[in-house]
mmCIF file of C-alpha atoms in Angstrom:
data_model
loop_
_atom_site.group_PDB
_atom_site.id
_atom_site.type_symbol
_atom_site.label_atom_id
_atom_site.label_comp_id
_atom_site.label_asym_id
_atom_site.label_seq_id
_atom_site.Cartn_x
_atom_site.Cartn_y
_atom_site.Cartn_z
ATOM 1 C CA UNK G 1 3.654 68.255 -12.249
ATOM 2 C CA UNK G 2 7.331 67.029 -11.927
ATOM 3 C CA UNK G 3 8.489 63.724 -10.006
ATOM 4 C CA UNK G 4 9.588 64.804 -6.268
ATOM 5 C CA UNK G 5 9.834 62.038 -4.463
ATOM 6 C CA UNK G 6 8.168 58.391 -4.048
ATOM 7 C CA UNK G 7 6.746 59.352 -1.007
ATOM 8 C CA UNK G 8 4.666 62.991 -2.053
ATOM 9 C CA UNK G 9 3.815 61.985 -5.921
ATOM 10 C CA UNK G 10 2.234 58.695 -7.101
ATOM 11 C CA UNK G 11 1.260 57.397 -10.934
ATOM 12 C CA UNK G 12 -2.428 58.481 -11.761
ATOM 13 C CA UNK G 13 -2.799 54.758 -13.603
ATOM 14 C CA UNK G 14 -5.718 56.615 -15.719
ATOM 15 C CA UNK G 15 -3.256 59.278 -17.139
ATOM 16 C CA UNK G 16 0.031 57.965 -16.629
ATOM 17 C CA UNK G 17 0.918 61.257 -14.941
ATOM 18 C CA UNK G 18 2.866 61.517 -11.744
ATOM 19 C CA UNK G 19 0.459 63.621 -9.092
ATOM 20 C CA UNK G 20 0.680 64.569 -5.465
ATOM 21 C CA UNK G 21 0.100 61.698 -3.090
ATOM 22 C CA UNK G 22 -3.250 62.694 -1.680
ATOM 23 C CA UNK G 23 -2.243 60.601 1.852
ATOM 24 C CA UNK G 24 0.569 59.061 3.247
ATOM 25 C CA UNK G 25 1.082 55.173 3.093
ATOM 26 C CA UNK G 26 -2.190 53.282 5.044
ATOM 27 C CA UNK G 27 -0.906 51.818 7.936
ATOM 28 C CA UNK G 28 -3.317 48.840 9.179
ATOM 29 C CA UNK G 29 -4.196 47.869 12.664
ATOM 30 C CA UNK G 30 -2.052 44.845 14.037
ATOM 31 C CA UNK G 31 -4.212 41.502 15.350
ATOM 32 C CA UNK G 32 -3.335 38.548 17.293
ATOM 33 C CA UNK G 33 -2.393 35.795 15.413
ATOM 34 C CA UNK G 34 -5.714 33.096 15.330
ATOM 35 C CA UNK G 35 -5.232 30.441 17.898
ATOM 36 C CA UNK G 36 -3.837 27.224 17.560
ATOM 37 C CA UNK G 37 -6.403 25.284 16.637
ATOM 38 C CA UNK G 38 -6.509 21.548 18.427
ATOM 39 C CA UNK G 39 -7.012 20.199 15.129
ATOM 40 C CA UNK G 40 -4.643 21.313 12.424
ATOM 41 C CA UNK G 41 -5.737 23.520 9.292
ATOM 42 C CA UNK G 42 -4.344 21.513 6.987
ATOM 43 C CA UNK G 43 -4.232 18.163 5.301
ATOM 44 C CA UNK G 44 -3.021 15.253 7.708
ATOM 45 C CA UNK G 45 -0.808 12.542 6.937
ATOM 46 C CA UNK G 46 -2.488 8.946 7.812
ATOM 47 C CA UNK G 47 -1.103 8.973 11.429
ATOM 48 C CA UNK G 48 -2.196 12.163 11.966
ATOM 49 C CA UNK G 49 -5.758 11.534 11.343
ATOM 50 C CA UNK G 50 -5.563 8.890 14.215
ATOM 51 C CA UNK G 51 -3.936 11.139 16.736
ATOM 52 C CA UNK G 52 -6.159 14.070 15.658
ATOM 53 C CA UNK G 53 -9.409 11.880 16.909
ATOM 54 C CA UNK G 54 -7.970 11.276 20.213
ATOM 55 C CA UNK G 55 -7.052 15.111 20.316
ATOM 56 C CA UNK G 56 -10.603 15.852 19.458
ATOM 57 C CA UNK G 57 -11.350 13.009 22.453
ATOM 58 C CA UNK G 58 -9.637 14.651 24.927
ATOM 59 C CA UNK G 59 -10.576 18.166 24.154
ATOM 60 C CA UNK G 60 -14.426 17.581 23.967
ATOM 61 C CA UNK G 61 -15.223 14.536 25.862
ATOM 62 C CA UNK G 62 -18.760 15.807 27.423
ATOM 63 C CA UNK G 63 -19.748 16.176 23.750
ATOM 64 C CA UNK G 64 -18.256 13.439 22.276
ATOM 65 C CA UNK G 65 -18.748 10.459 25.652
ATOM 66 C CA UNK G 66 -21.585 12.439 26.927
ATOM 67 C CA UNK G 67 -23.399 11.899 23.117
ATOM 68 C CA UNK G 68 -22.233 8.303 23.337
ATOM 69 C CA UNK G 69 -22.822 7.466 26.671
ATOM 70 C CA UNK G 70 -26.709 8.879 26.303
ATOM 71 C CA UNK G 71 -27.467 6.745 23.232
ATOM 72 C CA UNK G 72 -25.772 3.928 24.155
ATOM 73 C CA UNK G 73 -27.320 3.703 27.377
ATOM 74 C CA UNK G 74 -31.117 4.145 25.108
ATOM 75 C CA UNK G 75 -29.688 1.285 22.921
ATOM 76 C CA UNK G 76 -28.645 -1.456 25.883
ATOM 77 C CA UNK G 77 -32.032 -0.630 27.692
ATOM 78 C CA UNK G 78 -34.029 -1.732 24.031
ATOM 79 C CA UNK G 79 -31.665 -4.489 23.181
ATOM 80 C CA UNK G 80 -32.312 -6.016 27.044
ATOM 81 C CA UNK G 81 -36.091 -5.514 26.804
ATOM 82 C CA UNK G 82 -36.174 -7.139 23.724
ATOM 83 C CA UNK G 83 -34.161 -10.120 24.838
ATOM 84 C CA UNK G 84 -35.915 -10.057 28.150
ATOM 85 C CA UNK G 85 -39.038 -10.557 25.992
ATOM 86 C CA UNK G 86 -37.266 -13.042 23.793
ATOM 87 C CA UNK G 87 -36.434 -15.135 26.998
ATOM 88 C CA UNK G 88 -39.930 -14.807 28.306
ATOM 89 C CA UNK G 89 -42.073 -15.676 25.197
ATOM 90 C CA UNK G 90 -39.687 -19.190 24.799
ATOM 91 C CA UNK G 91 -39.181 -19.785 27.817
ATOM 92 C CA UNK G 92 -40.100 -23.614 27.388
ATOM 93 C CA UNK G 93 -38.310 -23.817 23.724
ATOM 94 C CA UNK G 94 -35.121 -22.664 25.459
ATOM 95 C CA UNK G 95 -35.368 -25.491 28.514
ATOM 96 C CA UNK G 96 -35.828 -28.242 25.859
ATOM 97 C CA UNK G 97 -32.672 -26.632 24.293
ATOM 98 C CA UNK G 98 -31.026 -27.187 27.225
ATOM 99 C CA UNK G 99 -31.450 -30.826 27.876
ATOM 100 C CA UNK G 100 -29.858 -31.276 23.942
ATOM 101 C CA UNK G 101 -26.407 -30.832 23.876
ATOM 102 C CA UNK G 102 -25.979 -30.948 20.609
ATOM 103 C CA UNK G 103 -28.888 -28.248 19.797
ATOM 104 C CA UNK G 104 -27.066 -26.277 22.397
ATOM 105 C CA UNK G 105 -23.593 -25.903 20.823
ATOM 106 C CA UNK G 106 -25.580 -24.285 17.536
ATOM 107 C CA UNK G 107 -27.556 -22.002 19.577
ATOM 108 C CA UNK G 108 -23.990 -21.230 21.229
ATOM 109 C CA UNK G 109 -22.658 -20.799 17.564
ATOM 110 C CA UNK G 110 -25.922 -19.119 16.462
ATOM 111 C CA UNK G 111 -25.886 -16.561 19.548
ATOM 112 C CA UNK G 112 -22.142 -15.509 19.106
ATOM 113 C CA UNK G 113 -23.119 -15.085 15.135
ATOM 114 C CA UNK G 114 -26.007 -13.166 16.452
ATOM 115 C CA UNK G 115 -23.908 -10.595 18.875
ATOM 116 C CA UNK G 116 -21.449 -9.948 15.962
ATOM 117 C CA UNK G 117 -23.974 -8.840 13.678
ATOM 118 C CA UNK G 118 -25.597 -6.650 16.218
ATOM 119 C CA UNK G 119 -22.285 -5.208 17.008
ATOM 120 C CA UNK G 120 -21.729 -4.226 13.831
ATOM 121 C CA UNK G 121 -25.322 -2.920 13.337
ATOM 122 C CA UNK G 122 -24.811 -0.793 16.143
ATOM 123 C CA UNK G 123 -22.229 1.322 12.903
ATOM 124 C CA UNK G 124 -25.619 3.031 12.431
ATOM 125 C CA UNK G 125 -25.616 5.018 15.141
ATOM 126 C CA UNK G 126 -22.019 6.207 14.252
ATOM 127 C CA UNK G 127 -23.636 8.181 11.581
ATOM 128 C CA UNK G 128 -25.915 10.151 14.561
ATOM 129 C CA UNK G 129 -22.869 10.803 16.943
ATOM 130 C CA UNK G 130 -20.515 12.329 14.024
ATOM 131 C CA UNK G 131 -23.348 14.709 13.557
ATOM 132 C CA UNK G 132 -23.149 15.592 17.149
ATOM 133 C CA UNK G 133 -19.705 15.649 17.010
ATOM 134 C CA UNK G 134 -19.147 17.414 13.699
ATOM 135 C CA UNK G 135 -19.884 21.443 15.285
ATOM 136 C CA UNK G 136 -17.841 20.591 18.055
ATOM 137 C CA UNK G 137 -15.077 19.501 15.295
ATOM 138 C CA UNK G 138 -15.519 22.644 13.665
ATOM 139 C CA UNK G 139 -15.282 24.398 16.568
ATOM 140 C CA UNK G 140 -11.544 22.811 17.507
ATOM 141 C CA UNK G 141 -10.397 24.571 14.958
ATOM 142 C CA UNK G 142 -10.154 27.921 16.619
ATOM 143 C CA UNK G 143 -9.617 26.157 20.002
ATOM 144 C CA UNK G 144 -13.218 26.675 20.660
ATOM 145 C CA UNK G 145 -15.005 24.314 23.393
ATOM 146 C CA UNK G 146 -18.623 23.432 22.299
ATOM 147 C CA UNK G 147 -21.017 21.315 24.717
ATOM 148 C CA UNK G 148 -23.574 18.954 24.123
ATOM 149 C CA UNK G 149 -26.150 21.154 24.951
ATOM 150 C CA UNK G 150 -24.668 23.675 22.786
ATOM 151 C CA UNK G 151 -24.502 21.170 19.892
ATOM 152 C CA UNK G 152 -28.068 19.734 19.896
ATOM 153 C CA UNK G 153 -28.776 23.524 19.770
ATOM 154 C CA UNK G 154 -26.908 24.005 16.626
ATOM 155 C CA UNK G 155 -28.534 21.294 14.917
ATOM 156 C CA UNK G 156 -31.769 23.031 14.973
ATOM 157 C CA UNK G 157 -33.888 22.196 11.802
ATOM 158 C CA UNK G 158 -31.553 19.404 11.547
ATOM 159 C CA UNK G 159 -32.809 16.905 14.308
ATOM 160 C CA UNK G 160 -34.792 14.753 12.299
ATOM 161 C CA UNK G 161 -32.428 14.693 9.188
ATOM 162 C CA UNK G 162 -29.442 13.540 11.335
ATOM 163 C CA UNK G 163 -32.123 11.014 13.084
ATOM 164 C CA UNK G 164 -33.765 9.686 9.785
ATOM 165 C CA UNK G 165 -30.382 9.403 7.776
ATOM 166 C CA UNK G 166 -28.705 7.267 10.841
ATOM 167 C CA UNK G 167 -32.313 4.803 10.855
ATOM 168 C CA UNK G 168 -32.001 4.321 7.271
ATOM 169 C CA UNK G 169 -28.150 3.711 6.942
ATOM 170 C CA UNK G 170 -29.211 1.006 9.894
ATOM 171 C CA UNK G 171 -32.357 -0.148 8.379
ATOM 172 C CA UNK G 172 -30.401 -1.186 4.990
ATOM 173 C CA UNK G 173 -27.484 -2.707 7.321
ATOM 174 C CA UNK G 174 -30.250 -4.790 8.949
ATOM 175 C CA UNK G 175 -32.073 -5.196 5.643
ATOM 176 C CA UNK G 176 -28.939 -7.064 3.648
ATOM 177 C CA UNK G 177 -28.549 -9.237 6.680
ATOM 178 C CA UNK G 178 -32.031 -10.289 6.173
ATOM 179 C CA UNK G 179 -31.673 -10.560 2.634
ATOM 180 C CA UNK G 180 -28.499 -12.456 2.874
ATOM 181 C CA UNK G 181 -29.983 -14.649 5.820
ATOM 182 C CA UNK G 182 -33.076 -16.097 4.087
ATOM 183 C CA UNK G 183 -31.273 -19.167 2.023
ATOM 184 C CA UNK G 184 -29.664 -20.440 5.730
ATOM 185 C CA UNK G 185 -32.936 -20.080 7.389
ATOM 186 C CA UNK G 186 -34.567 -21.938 4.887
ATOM 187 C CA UNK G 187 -32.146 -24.866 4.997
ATOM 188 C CA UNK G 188 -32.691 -24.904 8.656
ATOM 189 C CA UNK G 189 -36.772 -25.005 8.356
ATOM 190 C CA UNK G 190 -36.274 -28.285 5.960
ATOM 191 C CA UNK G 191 -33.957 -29.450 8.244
ATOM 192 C CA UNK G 192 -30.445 -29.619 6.556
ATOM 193 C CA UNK G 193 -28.338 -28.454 9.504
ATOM 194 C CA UNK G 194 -24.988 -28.733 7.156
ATOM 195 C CA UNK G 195 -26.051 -26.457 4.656
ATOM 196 C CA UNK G 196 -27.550 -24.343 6.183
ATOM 197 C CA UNK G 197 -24.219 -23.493 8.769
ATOM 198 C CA UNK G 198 -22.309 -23.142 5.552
ATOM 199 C CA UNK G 199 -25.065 -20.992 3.843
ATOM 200 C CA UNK G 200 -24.862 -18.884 7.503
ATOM 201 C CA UNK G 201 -21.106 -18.329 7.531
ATOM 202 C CA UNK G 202 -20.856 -17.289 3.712
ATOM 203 C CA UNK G 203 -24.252 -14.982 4.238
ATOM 204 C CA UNK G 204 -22.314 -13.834 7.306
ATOM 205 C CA UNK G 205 -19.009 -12.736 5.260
ATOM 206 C CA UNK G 206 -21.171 -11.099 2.299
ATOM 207 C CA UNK G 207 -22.660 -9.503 4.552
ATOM 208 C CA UNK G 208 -19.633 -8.163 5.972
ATOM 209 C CA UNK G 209 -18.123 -6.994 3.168
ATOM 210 C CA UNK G 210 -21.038 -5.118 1.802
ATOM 211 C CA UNK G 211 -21.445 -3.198 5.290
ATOM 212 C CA UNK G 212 -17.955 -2.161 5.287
ATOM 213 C CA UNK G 213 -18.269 -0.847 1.488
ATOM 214 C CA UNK G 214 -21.857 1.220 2.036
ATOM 215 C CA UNK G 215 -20.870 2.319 5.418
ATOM 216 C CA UNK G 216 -17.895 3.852 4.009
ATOM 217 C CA UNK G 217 -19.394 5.534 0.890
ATOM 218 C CA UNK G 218 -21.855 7.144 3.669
ATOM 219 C CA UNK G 219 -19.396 7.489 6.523
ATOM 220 C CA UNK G 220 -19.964 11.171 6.010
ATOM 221 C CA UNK G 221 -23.368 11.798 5.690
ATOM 222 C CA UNK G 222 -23.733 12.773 9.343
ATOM 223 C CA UNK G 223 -21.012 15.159 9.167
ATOM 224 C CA UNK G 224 -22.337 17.218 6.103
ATOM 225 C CA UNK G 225 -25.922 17.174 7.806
ATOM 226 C CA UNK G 226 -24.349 19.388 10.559
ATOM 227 C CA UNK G 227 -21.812 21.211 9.066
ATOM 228 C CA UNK G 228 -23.162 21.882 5.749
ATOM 229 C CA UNK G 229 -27.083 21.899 6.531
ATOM 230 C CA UNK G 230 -28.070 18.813 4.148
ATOM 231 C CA UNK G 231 -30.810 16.812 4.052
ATOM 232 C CA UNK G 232 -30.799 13.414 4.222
ATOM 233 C CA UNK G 233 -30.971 12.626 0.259
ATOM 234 C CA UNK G 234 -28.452 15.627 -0.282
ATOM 235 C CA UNK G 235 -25.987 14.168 2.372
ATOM 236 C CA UNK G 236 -25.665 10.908 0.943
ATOM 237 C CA UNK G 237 -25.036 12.358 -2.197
ATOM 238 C CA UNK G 238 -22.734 14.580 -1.107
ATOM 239 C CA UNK G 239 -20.943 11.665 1.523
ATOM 240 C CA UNK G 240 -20.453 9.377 -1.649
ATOM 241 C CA UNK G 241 -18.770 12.255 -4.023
ATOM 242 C CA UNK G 242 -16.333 12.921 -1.054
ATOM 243 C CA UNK G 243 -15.564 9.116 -0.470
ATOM 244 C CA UNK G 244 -15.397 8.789 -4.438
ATOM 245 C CA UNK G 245 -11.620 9.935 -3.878
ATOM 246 C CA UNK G 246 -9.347 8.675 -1.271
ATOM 247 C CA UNK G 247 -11.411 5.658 -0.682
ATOM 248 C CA UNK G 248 -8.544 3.080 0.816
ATOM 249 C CA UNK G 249 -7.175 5.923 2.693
ATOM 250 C CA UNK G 250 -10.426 6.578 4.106
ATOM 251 C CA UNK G 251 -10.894 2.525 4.133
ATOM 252 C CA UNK G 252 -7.173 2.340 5.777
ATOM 253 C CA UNK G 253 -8.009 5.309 8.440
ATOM 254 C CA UNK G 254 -11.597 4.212 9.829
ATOM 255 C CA UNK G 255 -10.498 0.706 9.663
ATOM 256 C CA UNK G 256 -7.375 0.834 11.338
ATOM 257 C CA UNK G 257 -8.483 3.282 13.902
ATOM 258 C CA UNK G 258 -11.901 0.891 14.856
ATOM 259 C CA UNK G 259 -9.203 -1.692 15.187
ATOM 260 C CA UNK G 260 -7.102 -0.045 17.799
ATOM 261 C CA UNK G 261 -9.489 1.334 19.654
ATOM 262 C CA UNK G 262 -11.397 -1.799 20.347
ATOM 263 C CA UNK G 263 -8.265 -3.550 21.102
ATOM 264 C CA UNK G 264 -7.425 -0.798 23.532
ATOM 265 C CA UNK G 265 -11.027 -0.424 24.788
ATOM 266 C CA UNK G 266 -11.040 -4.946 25.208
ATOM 267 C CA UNK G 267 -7.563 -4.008 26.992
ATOM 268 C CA UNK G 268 -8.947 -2.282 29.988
ATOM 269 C CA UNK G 269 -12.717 -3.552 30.192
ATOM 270 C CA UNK G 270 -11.100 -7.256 30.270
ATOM 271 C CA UNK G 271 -9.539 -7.355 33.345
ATOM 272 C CA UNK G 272 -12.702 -5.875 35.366
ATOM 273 C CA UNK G 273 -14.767 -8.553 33.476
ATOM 274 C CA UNK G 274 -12.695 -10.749 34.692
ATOM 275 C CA UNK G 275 -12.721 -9.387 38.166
ATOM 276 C CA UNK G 276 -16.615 -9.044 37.953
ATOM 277 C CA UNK G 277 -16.900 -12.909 36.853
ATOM 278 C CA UNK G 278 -14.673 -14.649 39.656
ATOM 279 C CA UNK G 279 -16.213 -12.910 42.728
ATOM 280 C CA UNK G 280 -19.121 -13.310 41.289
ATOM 281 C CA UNK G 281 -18.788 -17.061 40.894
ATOM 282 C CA UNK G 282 -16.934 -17.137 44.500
ATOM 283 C CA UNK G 283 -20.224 -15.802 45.868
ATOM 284 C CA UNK G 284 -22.691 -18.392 43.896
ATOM 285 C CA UNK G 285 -20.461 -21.079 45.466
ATOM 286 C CA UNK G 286 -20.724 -19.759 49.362
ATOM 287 C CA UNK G 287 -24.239 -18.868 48.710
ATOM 288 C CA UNK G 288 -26.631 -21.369 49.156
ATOM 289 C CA UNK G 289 -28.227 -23.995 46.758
ATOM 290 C CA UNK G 290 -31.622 -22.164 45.089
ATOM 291 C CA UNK G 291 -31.635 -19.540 47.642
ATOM 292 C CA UNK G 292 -32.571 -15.951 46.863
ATOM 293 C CA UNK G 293 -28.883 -14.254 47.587
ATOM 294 C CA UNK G 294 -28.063 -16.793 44.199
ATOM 295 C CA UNK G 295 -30.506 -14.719 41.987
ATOM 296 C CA UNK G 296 -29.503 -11.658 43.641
ATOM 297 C CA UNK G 297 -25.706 -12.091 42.743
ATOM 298 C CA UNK G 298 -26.668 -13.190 39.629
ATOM 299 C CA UNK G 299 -28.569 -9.826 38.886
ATOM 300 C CA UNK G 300 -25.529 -7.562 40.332
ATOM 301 C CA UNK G 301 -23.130 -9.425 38.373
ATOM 302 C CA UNK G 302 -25.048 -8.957 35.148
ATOM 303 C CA UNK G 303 -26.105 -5.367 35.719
ATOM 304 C CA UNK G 304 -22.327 -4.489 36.655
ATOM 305 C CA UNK G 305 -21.239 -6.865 33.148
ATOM 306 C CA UNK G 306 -23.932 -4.645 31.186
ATOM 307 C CA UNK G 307 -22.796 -1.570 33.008
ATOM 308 C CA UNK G 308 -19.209 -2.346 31.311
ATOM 309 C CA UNK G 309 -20.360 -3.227 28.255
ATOM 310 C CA UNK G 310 -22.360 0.213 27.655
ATOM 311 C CA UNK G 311 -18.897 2.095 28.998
ATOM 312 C CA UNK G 312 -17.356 0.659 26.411
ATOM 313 C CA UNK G 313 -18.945 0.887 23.736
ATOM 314 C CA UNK G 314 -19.677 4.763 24.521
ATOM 315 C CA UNK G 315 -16.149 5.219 24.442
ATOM 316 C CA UNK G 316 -15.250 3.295 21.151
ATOM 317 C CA UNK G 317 -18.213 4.656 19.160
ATOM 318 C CA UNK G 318 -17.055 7.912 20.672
ATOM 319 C CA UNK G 319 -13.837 7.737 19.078
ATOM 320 C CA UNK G 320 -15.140 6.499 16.317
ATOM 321 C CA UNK G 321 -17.107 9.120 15.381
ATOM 322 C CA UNK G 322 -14.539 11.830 16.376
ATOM 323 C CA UNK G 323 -12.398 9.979 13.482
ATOM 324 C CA UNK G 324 -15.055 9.922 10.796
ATOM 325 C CA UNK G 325 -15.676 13.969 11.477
ATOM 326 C CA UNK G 326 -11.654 14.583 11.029
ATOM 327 C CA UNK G 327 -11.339 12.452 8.109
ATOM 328 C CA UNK G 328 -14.270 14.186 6.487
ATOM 329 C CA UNK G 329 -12.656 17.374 7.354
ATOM 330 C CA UNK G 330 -9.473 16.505 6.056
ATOM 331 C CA UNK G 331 -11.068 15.073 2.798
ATOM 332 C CA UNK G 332 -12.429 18.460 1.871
ATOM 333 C CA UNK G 333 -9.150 20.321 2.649
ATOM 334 C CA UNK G 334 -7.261 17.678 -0.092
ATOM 335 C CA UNK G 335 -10.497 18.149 -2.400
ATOM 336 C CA UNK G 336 -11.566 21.561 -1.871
ATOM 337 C CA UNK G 337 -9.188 23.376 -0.417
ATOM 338 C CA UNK G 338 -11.403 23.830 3.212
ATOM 339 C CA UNK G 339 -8.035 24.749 4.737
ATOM 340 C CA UNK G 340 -7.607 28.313 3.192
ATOM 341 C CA UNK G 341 -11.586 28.741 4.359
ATOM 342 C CA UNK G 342 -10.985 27.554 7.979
ATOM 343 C CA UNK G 343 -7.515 30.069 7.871
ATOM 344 C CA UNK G 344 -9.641 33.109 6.424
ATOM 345 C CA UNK G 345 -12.280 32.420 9.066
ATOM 346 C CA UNK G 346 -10.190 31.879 11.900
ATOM 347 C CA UNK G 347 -8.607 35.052 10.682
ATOM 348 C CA UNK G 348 -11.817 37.132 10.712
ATOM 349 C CA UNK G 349 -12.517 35.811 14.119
ATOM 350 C CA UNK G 350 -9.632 36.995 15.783
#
C-alpha cells in the first residue's frame, strides 16, 4: 500500500511497511492540575525548611498542639507526682538544707543542673510526636487536612513501635547521664565538694554533646515508623542511613529552628510569668501572716506557672517535631528522589 497521508497510513515497525491507520490520533481526557500542596514537592533550601514547619503549624495545629498538648500534659502530671513524692519522703533533709546557706546555693546550682537535663530529656518524646505528625505531613502535600484522631488511626499496628522506639531513644538519653554522672556523685559521697562540681559540669557538657549527636542520627526514626511502616530496629537503621548524608544541614536546621522557637516561645510566656509572679507576691504581702488564703495563693500561682509551662512546651515540641518530619521529607527527595513519587501520586489522586 502507497503513502497517503500522515494522518490515514502509519509505519508497521514489524515490517517497515506503511499501512492504514486503524484509528485516528487518541485524544486523552483533561484533569485538574494536583493542588498546591502546603508543603512544597521539592527539595528546600535551609530557610525553607524553617518556614515549611511553621506552614505545617498553622495548617494542622489540632494534630500537631493537640498531640503535644496531650502528652505534655501526661508528662507535667508524672514529673509533679514524682517531685511531690520527692518533697514528701525528705521533707526533714530539705529543712536542714534550709538553715545552711551554703548547702543551699549547691542545691540551687544542683536543681537548675537538674531542670536542664530534664528539659533536654524531654527530646525523647520528640521522636513520638513526629510519628504523629509524620501522616499529617504526608498528607500536606496534596493540601489534605488529617486530625489527630485520624492519625492515631493510621498508625494502627504501629502504636507500640512508635511508643517503644521514643522510651528507648529516652532511656539511653537518661542512661549516658547516669553513666556520665557516677564519677561527680562519687566525689560528693567522699565528700570533695570541688571535684565533684567540676566532675558535674564536664559530665554535664559530655553529656550534651553526645545527646545532640544520637538524637540526630535518630531524629527520624519516628517519621519512617509512620510513613514507611518500620519497626523499631528497622527505623533506626533506616533514620541513621538518611542522617549519614546532610548531617550539619540537618545539625544546622533542627538546631537553629529549636533555637528560635524557644526564644520566641520564652518571648511571649515571659511576660505572663512575670505578670503571674508580682500579683502573686502583691497578694502574699496583703494576705495575712500563716493564714490559709497564703497557701491558697501559693497553689493558684503555681498551678497557673505550671499551666504556662506545659503551654509552652506543647507548642515548642510541636514545632519541633513538625521540623524533624519536613527535614526527613526533604532528605529523601535530595537522596531518593521522593519528589517525582509525591508528583506521580498527587497526580493519580487528582
Amino acid at each position: 500500500m502507497g503513502r497517503s497521508n500522515a494522518w490515514t497510513s502509519e509505519v508497521d515497525w514489524q515490517t517497515g511497511q506503511w499501512q492504514r491507520r486503524d484509528q485516528g490520533p487518541t485524544h486523552h481526557e483533561w484533569h485538574p492540575p494536583s493542588p498546591r500542596g502546603v508543603l512544597a514537592k521539592r527539595p528546600l533550601t535551609f530557610f525553607e525548611v524553617l518556614d515549611s514547619g511553621f506552614r505545617l503549624l498553622r495548617f494542622v495545629p489540632g494534630l500537631t498542639i493537640g498531640a503535644a498538648l496531650i502528652v505534655f500534659t501526661l508528662w507535667t502530671l508524672v514529673l509533679t507526682a514524682v517531685g511531690t513524692f520527692a518533697v514528701l519522703e525528705f521533707l526533714p533533709f530539705l529543712n536542714d538544707l534550709v538553715s545552711n546557706d551554703d548547702a543551699m546555693s549547691g542545691f540551687f546550682l544542683l536543681a537548675q543542673m537538674g531542670s536542664f537535663a530534664i528539659s533536654l530529656l524531654s527530646l525523647g518524646v520528640a521522636h513520638f510526636l513526629a510519628g504523629l505528625a509524620a501522616s499529617g505531613a504526608e498528607s500536606s502535600f496534596g493540601a489534605r487536612k488529617t486530625t489527630l484522631t485520624h492519625s492515631w488511626r493510621s498508625l494502627r499496628g504501629r502504636r507500640w513501635s512508635l511508643i517503644l522506639a521514643a522510651l528507648l531513644l529516652g532511656a539511653i538519653n537518661l542512661g549516658l547521664l547516669i553513666l556520665l554522672g557516677l564519677p561527680s556523685l562519687l566525689f560528693a559521697l567522699f565528700d570533695n565538694t570541688g571535684l565533684a562540681i567540676v566532675t558535674a559540669f564536664l559530665a554535664l557538657g559530655l553529656w550534651l554533646c553526645a545527646l545532640i549527636w544520637l538524637n540526630l542520627r535518630f531524629a527520624f526514626t519516628g517519621s519512617a515508623i509512620a510513613v514507611e511502616r518500620l519497626g523499631v530496629r528497622a527505623a533506626l537503621r533506616r533514620s541513621w542511613k538518611l542522617t549519614g548524608s546532610g548531617f550539619w544541614r540537618t545539625f544546622g536546621q533542627l538546631g537553629l529552628g529549636y533555637f528560635l522557637s524557644t526564644q520566641l516561645v520564652q518571648l511571649v510566656i515571659t511576660p505572663l510569668v512575670t505578670v503571674v509572679t508580682v500579683v502573686a507576691a502583691i497578694a502574699i504581702g496583703t494576705a495575712a501572716a500563716g493564714s490559709s488564703s497564703m497557701t491558697v495563693i501559693l497553689v493558684i500561682a503555681g498551678a497557673i506557672l505550671l499551666l504556662l509551662t506545659t503551654v509552652s512546651s506543647a507548642v515548642l515540641f510541636a514545632y519541633f517535631s513538625c521540623l524533624v518530619c519536613v527535614c526527613y521529607f526533604d532528605q529523601r527527595m535530595r537522596s531518593e528522589g521522593f519528589d517525582l513519587v509525591l508528583i506521580r501520586r498527587e497526580e493519580g489522586t487528582a
